[in-house]
Coordinates of C-alpha atoms and ligand atoms in Angstrom, one line a residue:
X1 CA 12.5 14.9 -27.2
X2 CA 10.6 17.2 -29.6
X3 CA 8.3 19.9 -28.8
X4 CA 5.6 19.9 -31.2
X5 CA 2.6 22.9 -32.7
X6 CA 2.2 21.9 -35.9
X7 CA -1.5 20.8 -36.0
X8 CA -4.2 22.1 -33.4
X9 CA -7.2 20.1 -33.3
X10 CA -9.8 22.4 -33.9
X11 CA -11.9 22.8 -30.2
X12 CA -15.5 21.1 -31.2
X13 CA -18.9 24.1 -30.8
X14 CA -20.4 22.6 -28.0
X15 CA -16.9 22.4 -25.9
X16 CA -16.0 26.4 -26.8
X17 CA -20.0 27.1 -26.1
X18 CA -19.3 25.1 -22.3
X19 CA -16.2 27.1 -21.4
X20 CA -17.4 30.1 -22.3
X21 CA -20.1 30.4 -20.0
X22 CA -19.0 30.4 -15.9
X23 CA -20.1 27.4 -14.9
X24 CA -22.3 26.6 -11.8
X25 CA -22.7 24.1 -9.1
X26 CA -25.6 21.3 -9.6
X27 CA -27.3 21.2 -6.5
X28 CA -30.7 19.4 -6.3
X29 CA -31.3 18.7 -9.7
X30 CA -30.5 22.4 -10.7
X31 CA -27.5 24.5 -11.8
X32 CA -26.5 27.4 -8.8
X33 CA -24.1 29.6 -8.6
X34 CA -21.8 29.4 -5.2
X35 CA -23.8 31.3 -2.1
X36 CA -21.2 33.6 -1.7
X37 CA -21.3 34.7 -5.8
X38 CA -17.6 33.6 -5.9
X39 CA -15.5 31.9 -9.0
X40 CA -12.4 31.0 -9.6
X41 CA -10.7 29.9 -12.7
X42 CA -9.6 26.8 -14.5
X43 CA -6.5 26.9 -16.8
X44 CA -5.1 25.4 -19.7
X45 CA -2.0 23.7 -18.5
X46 CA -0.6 24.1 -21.9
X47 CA -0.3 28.1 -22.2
X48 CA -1.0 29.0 -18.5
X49 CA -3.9 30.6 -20.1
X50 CA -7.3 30.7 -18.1
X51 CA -9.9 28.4 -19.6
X52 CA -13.1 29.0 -17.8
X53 CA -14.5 30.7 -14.9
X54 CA -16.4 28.1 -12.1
X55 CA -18.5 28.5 -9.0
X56 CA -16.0 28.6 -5.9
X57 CA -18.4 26.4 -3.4
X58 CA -17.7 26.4 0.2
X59 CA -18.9 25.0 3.3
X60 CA -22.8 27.0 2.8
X61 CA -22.7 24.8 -0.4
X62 CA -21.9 21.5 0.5
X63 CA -24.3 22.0 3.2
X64 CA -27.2 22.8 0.6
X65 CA -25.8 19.7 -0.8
X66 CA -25.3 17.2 1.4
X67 CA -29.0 18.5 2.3
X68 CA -30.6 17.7 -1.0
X69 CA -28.6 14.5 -1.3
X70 CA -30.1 13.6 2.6
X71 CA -33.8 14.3 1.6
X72 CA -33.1 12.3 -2.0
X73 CA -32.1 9.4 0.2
X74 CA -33.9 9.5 3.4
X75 CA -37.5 10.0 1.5
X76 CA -36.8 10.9 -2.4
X77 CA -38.1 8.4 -5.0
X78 CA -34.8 7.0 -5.1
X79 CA -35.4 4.7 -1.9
X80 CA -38.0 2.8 -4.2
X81 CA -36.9 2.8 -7.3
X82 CA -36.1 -1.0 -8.5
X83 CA -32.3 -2.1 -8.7
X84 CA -33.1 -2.8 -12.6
X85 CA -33.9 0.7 -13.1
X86 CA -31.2 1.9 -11.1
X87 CA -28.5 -0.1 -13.4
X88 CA -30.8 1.3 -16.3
X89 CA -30.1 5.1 -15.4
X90 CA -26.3 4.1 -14.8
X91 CA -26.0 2.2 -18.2
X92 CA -27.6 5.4 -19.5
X93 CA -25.0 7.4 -18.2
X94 CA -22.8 5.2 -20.3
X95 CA -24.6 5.9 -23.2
X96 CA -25.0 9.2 -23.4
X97 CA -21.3 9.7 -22.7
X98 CA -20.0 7.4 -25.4
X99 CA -22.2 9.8 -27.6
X100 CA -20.5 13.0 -26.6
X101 CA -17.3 10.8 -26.4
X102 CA -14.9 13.8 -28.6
X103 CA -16.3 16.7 -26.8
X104 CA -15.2 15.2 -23.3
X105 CA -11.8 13.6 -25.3
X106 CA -11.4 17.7 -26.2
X107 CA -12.3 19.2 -22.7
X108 CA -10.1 16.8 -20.6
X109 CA -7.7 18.0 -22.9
X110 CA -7.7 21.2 -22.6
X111 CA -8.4 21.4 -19.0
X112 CA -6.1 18.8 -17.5
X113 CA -3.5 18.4 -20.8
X114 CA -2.9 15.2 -21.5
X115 CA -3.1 14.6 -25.2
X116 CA -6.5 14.3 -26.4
X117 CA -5.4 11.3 -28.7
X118 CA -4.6 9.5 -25.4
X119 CA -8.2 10.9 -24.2
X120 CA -10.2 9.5 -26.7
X121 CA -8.3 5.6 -26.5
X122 CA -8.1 5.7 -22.6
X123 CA -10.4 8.7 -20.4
X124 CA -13.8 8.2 -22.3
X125 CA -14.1 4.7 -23.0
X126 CA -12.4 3.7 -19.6
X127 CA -15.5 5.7 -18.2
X128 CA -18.1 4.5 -20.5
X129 CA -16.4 0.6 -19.4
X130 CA -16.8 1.9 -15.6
X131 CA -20.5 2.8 -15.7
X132 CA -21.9 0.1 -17.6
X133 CA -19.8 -2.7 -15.5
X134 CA -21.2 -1.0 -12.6
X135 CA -24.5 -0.9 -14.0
X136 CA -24.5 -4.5 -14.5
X137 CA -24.4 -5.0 -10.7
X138 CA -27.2 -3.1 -9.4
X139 CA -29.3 -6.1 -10.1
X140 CA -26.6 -8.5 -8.5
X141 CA -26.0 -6.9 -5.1
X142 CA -27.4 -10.0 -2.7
X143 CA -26.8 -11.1 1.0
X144 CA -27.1 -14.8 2.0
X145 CA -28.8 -16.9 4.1
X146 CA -26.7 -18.0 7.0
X147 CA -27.4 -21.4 8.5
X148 CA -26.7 -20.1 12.1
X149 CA -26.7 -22.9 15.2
X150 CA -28.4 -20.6 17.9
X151 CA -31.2 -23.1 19.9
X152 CA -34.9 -22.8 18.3
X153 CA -35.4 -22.5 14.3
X154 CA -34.5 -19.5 12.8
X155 CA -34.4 -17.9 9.5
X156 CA -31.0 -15.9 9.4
X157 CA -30.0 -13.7 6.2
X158 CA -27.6 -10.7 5.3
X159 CA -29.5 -7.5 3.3
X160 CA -26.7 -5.4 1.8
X161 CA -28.1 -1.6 1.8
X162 CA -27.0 1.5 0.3
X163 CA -24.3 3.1 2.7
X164 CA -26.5 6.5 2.4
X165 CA -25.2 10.2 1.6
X166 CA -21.4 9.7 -0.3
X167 CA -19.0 12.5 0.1
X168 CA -16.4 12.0 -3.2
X169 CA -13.4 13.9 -3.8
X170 CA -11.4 13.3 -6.5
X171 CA -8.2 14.2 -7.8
X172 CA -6.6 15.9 -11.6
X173 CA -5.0 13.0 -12.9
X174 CA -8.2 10.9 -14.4
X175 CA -10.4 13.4 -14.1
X176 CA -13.4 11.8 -16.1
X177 CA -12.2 8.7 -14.7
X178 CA -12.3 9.4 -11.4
X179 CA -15.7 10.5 -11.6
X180 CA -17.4 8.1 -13.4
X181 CA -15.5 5.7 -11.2
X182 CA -16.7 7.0 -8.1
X183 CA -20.1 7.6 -9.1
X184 CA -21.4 4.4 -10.8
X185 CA -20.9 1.8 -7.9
X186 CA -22.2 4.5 -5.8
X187 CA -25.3 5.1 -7.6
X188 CA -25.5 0.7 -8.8
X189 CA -25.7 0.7 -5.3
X190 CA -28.3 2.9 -4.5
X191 CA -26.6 5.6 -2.6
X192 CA -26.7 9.5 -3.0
X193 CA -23.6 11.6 -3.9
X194 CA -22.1 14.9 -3.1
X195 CA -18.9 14.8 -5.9
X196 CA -15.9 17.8 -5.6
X197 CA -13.9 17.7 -8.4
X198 CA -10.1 18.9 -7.9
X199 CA -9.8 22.7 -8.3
X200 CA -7.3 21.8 -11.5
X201 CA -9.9 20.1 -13.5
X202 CA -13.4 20.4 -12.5
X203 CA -14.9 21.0 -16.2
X204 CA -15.7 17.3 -17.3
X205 CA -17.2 16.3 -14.0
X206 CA -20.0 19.2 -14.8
X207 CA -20.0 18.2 -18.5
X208 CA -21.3 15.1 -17.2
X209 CA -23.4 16.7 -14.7
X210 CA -25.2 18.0 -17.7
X211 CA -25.7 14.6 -18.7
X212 CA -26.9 13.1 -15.5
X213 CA -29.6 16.0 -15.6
X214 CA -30.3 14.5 -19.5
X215 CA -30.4 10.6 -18.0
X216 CA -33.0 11.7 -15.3
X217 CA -31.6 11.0 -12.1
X218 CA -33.9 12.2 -9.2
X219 CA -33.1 15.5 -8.1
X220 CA -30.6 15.5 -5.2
X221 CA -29.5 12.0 -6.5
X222 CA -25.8 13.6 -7.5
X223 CA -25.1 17.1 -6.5
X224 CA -21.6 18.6 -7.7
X225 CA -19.9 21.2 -6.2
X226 CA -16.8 22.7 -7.4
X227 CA -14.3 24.6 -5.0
X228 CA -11.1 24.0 -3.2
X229 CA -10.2 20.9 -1.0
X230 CA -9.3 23.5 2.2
X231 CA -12.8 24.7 2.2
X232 CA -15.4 22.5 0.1
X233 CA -13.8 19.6 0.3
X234 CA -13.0 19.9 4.1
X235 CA -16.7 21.0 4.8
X236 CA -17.8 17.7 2.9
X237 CA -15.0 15.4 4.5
X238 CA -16.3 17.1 8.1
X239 CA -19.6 16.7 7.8
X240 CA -21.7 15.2 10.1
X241 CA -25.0 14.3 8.0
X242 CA -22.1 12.6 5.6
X243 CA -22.1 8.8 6.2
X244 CA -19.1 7.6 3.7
X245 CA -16.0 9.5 2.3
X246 CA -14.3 8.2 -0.6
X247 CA -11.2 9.8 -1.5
X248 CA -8.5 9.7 -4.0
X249 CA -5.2 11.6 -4.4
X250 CA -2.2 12.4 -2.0
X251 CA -1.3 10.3 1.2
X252 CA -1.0 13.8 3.2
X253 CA -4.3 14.7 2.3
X254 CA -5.7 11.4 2.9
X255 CA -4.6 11.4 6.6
X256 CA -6.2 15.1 7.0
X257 CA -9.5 13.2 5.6
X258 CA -9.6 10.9 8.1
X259 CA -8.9 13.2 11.3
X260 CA -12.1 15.2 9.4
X261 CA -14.3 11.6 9.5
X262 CA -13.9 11.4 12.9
X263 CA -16.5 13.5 14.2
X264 CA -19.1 11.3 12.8
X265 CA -17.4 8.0 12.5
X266 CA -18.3 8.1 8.6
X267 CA -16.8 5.1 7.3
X268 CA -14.0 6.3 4.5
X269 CA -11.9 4.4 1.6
X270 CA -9.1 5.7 0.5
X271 CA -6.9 5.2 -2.8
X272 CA -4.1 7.4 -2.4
X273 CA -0.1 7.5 -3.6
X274 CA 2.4 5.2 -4.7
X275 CA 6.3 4.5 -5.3
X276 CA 5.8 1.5 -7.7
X277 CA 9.0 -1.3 -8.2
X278 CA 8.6 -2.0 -11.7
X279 CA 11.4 -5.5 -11.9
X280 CA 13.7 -6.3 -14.8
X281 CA 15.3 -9.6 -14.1
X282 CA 18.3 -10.4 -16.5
X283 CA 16.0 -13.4 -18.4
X284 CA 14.0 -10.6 -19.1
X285 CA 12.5 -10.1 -22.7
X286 CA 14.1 -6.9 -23.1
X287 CA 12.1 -5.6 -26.4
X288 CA 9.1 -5.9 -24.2
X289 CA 10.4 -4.2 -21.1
X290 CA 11.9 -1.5 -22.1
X291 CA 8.6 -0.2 -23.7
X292 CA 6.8 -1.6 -20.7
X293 CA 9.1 0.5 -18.4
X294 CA 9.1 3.6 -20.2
X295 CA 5.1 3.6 -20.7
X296 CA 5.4 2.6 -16.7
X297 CA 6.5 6.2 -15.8
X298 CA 5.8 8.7 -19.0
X299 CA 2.0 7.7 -19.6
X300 CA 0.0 10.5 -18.9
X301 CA 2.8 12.8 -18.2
X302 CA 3.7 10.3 -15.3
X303 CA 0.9 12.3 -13.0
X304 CA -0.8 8.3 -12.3
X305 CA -0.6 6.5 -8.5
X306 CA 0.6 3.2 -10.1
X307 CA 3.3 4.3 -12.2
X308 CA 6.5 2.3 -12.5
X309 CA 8.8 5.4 -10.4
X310 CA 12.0 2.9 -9.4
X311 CA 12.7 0.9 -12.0
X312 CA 15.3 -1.8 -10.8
X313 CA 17.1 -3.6 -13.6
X314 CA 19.7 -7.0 -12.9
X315 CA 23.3 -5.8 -13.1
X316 CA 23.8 -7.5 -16.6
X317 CA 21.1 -5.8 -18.7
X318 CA 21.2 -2.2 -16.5
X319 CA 22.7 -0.2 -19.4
X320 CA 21.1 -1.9 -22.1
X321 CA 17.4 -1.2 -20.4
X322 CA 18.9 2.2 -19.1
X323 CA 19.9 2.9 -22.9
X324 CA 16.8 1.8 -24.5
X325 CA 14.6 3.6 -22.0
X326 CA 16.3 7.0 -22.4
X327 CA 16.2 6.6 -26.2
X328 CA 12.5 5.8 -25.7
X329 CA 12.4 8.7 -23.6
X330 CA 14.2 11.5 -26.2
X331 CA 11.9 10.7 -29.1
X332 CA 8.9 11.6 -27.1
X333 CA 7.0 14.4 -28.4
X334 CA 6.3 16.9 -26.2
X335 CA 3.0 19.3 -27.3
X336 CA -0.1 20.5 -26.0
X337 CA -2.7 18.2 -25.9
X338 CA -4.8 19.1 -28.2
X339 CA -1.8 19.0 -30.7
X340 CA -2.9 16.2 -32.7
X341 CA 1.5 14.9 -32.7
X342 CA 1.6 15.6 -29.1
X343 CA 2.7 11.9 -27.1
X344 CA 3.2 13.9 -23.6
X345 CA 1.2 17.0 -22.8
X346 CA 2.2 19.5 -20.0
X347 CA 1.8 18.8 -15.8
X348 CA -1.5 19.8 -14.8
X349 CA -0.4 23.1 -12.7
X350 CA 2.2 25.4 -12.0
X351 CA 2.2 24.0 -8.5
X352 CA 3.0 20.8 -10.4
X353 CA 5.3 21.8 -12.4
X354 CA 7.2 23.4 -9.6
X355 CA 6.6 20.6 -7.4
X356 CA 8.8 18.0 -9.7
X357 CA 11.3 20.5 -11.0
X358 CA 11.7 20.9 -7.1
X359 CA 12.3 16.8 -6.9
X360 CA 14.5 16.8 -10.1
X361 CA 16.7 19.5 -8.2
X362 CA 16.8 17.3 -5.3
X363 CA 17.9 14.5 -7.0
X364 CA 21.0 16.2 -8.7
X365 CA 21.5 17.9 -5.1
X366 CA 22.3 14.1 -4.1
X367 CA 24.2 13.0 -6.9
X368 CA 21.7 11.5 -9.0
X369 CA 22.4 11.8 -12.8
X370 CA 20.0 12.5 -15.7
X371 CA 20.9 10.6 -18.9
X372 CA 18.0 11.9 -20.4
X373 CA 16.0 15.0 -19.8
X374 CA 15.9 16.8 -16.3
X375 CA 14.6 20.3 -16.6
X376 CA 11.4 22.2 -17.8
X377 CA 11.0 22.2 -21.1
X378 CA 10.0 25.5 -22.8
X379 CA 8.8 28.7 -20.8
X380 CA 4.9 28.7 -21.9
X381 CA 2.8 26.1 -20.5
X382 CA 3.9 23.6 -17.7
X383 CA 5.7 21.2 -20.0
X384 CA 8.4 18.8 -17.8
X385 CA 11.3 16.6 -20.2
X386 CA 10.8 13.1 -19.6
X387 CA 13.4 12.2 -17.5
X388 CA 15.9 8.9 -16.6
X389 CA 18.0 9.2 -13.2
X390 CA 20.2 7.1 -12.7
X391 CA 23.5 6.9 -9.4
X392 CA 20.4 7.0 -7.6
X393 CA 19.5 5.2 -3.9
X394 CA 17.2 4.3 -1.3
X395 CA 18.1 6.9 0.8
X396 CA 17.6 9.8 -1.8
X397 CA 14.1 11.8 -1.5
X398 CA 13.7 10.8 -5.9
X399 CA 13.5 7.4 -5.0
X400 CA 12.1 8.0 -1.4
X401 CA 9.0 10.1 -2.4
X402 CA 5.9 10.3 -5.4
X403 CA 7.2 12.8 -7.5
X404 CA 4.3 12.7 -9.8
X405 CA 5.8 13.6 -12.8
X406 CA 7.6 11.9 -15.8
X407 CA 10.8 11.1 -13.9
X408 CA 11.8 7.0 -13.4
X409 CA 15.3 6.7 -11.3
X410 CA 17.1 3.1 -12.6
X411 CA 18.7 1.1 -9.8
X412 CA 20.9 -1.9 -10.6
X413 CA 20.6 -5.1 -8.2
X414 CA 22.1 -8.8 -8.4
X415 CA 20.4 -10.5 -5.2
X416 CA 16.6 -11.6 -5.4
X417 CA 16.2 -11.4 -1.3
X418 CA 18.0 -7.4 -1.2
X419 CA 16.1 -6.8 -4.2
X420 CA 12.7 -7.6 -2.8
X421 CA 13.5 -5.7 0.5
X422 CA 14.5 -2.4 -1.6
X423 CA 11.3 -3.2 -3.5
X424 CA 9.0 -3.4 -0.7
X425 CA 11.2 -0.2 1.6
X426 CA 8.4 2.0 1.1
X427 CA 5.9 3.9 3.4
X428 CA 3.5 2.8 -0.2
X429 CA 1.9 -0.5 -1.2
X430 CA -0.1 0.3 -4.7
X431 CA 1.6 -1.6 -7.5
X432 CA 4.2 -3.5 -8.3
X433 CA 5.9 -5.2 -11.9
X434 CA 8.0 -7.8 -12.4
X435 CA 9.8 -8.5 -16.0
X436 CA 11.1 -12.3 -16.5
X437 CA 9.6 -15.5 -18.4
X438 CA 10.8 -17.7 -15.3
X439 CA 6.7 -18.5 -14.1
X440 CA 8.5 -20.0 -10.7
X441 CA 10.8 -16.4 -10.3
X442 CA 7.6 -14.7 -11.5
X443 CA 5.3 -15.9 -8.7
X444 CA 7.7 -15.8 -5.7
X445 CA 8.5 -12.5 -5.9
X446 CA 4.8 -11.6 -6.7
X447 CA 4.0 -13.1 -3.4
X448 CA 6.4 -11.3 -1.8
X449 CA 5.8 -7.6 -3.1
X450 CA 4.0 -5.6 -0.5
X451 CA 1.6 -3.9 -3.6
X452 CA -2.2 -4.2 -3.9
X453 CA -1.6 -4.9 -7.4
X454 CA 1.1 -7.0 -8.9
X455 CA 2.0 -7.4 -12.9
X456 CA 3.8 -10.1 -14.5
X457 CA 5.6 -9.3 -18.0
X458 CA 3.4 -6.2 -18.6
X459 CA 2.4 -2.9 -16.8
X460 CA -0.6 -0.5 -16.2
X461 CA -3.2 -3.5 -17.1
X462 CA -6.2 -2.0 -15.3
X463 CA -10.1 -3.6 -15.5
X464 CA -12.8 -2.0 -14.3
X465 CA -13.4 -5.6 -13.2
X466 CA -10.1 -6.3 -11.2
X467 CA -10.0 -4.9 -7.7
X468 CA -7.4 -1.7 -7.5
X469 CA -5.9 -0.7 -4.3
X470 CA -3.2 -0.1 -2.0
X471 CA -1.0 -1.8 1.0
X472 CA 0.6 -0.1 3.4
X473 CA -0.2 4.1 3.1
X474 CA -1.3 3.7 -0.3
X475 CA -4.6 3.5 1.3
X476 CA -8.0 1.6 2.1
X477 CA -10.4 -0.6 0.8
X478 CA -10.2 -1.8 -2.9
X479 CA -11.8 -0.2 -6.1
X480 CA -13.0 -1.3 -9.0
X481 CA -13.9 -5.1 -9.3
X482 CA -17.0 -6.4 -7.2
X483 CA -15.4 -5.9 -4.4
X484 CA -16.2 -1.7 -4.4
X485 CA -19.8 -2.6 -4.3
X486 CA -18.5 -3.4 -0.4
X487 CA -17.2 0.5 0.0
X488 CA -21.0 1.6 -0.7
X489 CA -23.3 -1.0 1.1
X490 CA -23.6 -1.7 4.5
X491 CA -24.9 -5.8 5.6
X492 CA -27.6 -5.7 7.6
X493 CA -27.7 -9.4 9.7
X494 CA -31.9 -10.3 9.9
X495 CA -32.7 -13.0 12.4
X496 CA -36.1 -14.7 12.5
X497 CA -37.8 -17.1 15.0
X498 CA -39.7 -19.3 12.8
X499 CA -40.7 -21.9 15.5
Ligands
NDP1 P1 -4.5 16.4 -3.2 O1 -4.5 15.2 -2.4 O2 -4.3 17.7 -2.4 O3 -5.9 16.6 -3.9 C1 -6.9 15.6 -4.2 C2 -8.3 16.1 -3.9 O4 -8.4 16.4 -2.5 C3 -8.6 17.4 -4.6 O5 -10.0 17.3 -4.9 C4 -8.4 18.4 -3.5 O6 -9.1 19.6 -3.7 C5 -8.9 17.7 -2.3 N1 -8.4 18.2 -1.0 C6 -7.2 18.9 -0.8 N2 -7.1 19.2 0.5 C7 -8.2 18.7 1.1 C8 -8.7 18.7 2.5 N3 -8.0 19.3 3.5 N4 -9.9 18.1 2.7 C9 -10.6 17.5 1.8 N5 -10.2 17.5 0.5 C10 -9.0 18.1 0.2 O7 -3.5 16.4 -4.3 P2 -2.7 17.6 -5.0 O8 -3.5 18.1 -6.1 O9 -2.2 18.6 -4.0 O10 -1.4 16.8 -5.5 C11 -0.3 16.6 -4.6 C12 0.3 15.3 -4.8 O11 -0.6 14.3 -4.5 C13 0.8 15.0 -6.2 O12 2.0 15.5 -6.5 C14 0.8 13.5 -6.1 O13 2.0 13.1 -5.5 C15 -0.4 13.2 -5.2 N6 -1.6 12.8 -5.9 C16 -1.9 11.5 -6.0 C17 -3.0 11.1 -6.7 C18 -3.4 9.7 -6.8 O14 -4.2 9.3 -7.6 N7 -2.9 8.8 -5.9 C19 -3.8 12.0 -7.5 C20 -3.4 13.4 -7.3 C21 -2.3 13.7 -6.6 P3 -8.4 20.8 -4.6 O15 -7.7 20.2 -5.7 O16 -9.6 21.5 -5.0 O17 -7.5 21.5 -3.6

């Protein structure tokens, strides 16, 4: 491990010009400052330093939004605007975003701290990918017609409809991503959105508010309000003119969401933690894996719900992968984000930061060892070593729990059947790897993984066509893929006596 400040990129005009001004909520088509006058502040991860000052929106605010999202679908002009020109608008989005592509690459940056190289390759084009795949559907959403054997002639067909007002709260991790991923099916599909960004990184959700204003949306189409999940977020997960929630981040907080849907039965998906098996079987390729497994846990400071967290290696090659991991691991260098050298930026928060120096402490408190890394690194910023535990167990809260940070425990195993039941021992079901050329080994222990998503000989392959989702408490419904067009339209059954 290095720590890195050799060679800032320089921050872009029109990003120093957006966090220099306090930024408001978009409610309506129009940019308004929280109802009580409140703000709070958004920090660079990488100093501790406050970056820019935000509207604080509470429940008054997500009412005045869910309000103007209502009225934009209930009676707006979006009701009878043509799919085409929806997926136009969307593809828009797209555009316009691949445009301004280095001044979002710089913001998520600075505001969330993962290195803006990785920024530029993954956030902004995964997003641009996301809107325009999603665009290309809103002309593609179709029921069928259903041959039904009821007595008399009938005419029988599905409509699928817009599921109405969407309540989105998203997390820190991805958060341009997350936005744009939870936005374009929604809009493809011709619903209207209330977004809340996470407190930690609300800055490039209203960059790209700016540009939904620049695209033309209808007012009320997409309202943004920024605030905290306790207030603004509960508000909008409570509220009763709210008919979908879709939520990503922590399994706690995705059980609190659905006690707040109950009040109006909204319908709600959830995409929520992990505790990902990532499989080395001794017929491994080993110069493969051992990248695969270390990119499994340390990309984007391991703060992503699919990461490879228990990494369980055959007895024969344990040290070897175990070696060549933590070497992997202590050439990493560690930098802020906007460090054009960095390769691992700092956690998102404090709160972070404490949270998985908390786990690390656990871990040792149990008798797990670090062969590489283990502690904070540096006192500015919120920088965390990237870290290989190993005399680690089932039973210990490290292996047990997300962590959420750039810390992979290595377990040994020799017996396919205990290995597959220490695999699938988890309250979580997202993902799941599985390292051997054996195609017959391969598929048989795909099948019997308990994970929503399954990779064979690589790790972290997502598509913004290939459904994404968890078993078990890693949540409900699928993303991406077709199949989210289902989490924003409701089928409507039409029955017709024709003779
Ligand atoms: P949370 O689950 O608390 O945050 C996710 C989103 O939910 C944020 O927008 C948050 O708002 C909002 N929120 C929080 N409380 C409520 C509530 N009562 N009602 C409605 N919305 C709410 O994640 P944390 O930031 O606290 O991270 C904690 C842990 O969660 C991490 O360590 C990690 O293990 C896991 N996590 C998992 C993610 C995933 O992708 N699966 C992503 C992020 C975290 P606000 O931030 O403004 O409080």
């Amino acid at each position: 491990m290095a720590t890195v400040i050799q060679n800032m990129t320089p921050i872009a005009e029109p990003v120093s010009r957006f966090v220099a001004k306090t930024r408001s909520l978009l409610i309506n088509g129009k940019w308004v400052s929280a109802a009580s006058g409140k703000t709070f502040p958004t920090y660079n991860p990488a100093t501790g330093e406050i970056l820019a000052h935000v509207a604080e929106g509470d429940r008054e605010d997500i009412d005045r939004a869910v309000a103007a999202a209502r009225a934009a679908f209930d009676k707006g002009p979006w009701r009878h605007i043509t799919a085409s020109e929806r997926g136009r608008l969307v593809w828009k989005l797209g555009d316009l975003l691949e445009q301004h592509a280095e001044e979002f690459a710089q913001l998520e940056s600075l505001d969330q701290g993962k290195p803006v190289g990785l920024a530029r390759v993954v956030d902004v084009p995964v997003s641009v990918d996301q809107l325009r795949y999603y665009a290309g559907w809103a002309t593609k959403i179709e029921g069928n017609t259903i041959p039904i054997s009821a007595r008399g002639k009938f005419l029988a067909y599905t409509l699928r409809e817009p599921i109405g007002v969407v309540g989105q709260i998203i997390p820190w991790n991805f958060p341009l991503i997350m936005a744009t991923l939870k936005l374009a099916p929604a809009l493809a599909a011709g619903c209207t959105v209330v977004l809340k960004p996470a407190e930690q990184t609300p800055l490039t959700a209203l960059m790209l508010g700016e540009l939904i204003q620049e695209v033309g949306f209808p007012e009320g189409v997409v309202n943004i309000v920024t605030g905290y999940g306790e207030t603004a977020g509960a508000a909008l997960a409570a509220h009763p003119k709210v008919d979908k929630i879709a939520f990503t981040g922590s399994t706690e907080v995705g059980k609190l969401i659905v006690h707040a849907a109950a009040g109006n039965l909204k319908k709600v998906s959830l995409e929520l933690g992990g505790k990902s098996p990532n499989i080395v079987f001794d017929d491994a390729e080993i110069d493969s894996a051992i990248p695969g497994a270390a990119n499994a846990i340390f990309f984007n400071q391991g703060q992503v719900c699919c990461a490879g967290s228990r990494l369980y290696v055959a007895d024969k090659q344990f040290d070897r992968v175990v070696d060549g991991v933590s070497q992997l691991a202590s050439k990493i260098r560690i930098g802020p984000g906007m460090e054009t050298a960095s390769q691992m930026g700092p956690l998102v928060s404090e709160e972070q930061l404490n949270r998985v120096c908390g786990y690390l402490e656990s871990g040792f408190s149990e008798g797990a060892k670090a062969v590489v890394g283990g502690a904070r690194e540096g006192d500015r910023g919120y920088f965390v070593q990237p870290t290989v535990l190993v005399d680690t167990n089932e039973t210990m809260k490290v292996v047990r729990e997300e962590i959420f940070g750039p810390v992979v425990t290595v377990m040994p195993f020799s017996d396919l059947d205990d290995l597959v039941a220490k695999a699938n021992s988890t309250e979580y079901g997202l993902a799941a790897a599985v390292w051997t050329p054996d195609i017959k080994k391969a598929h048989r222990v795909a099948s019997e993984l308990r994970a929503g998503t399954v990779w064979l000989n690589c790790y972290g392959v997502l598509d913004s066509a290939m459904p994404f989702g968890g078993y078990k408490q890693s949540g409900w419904g699928r993303e991406m893929g077709h199949q989210m067009l289902d989490l924003y339209t409701e089928t409507k059954s039409v029955c017709a006596l024709i003779s």
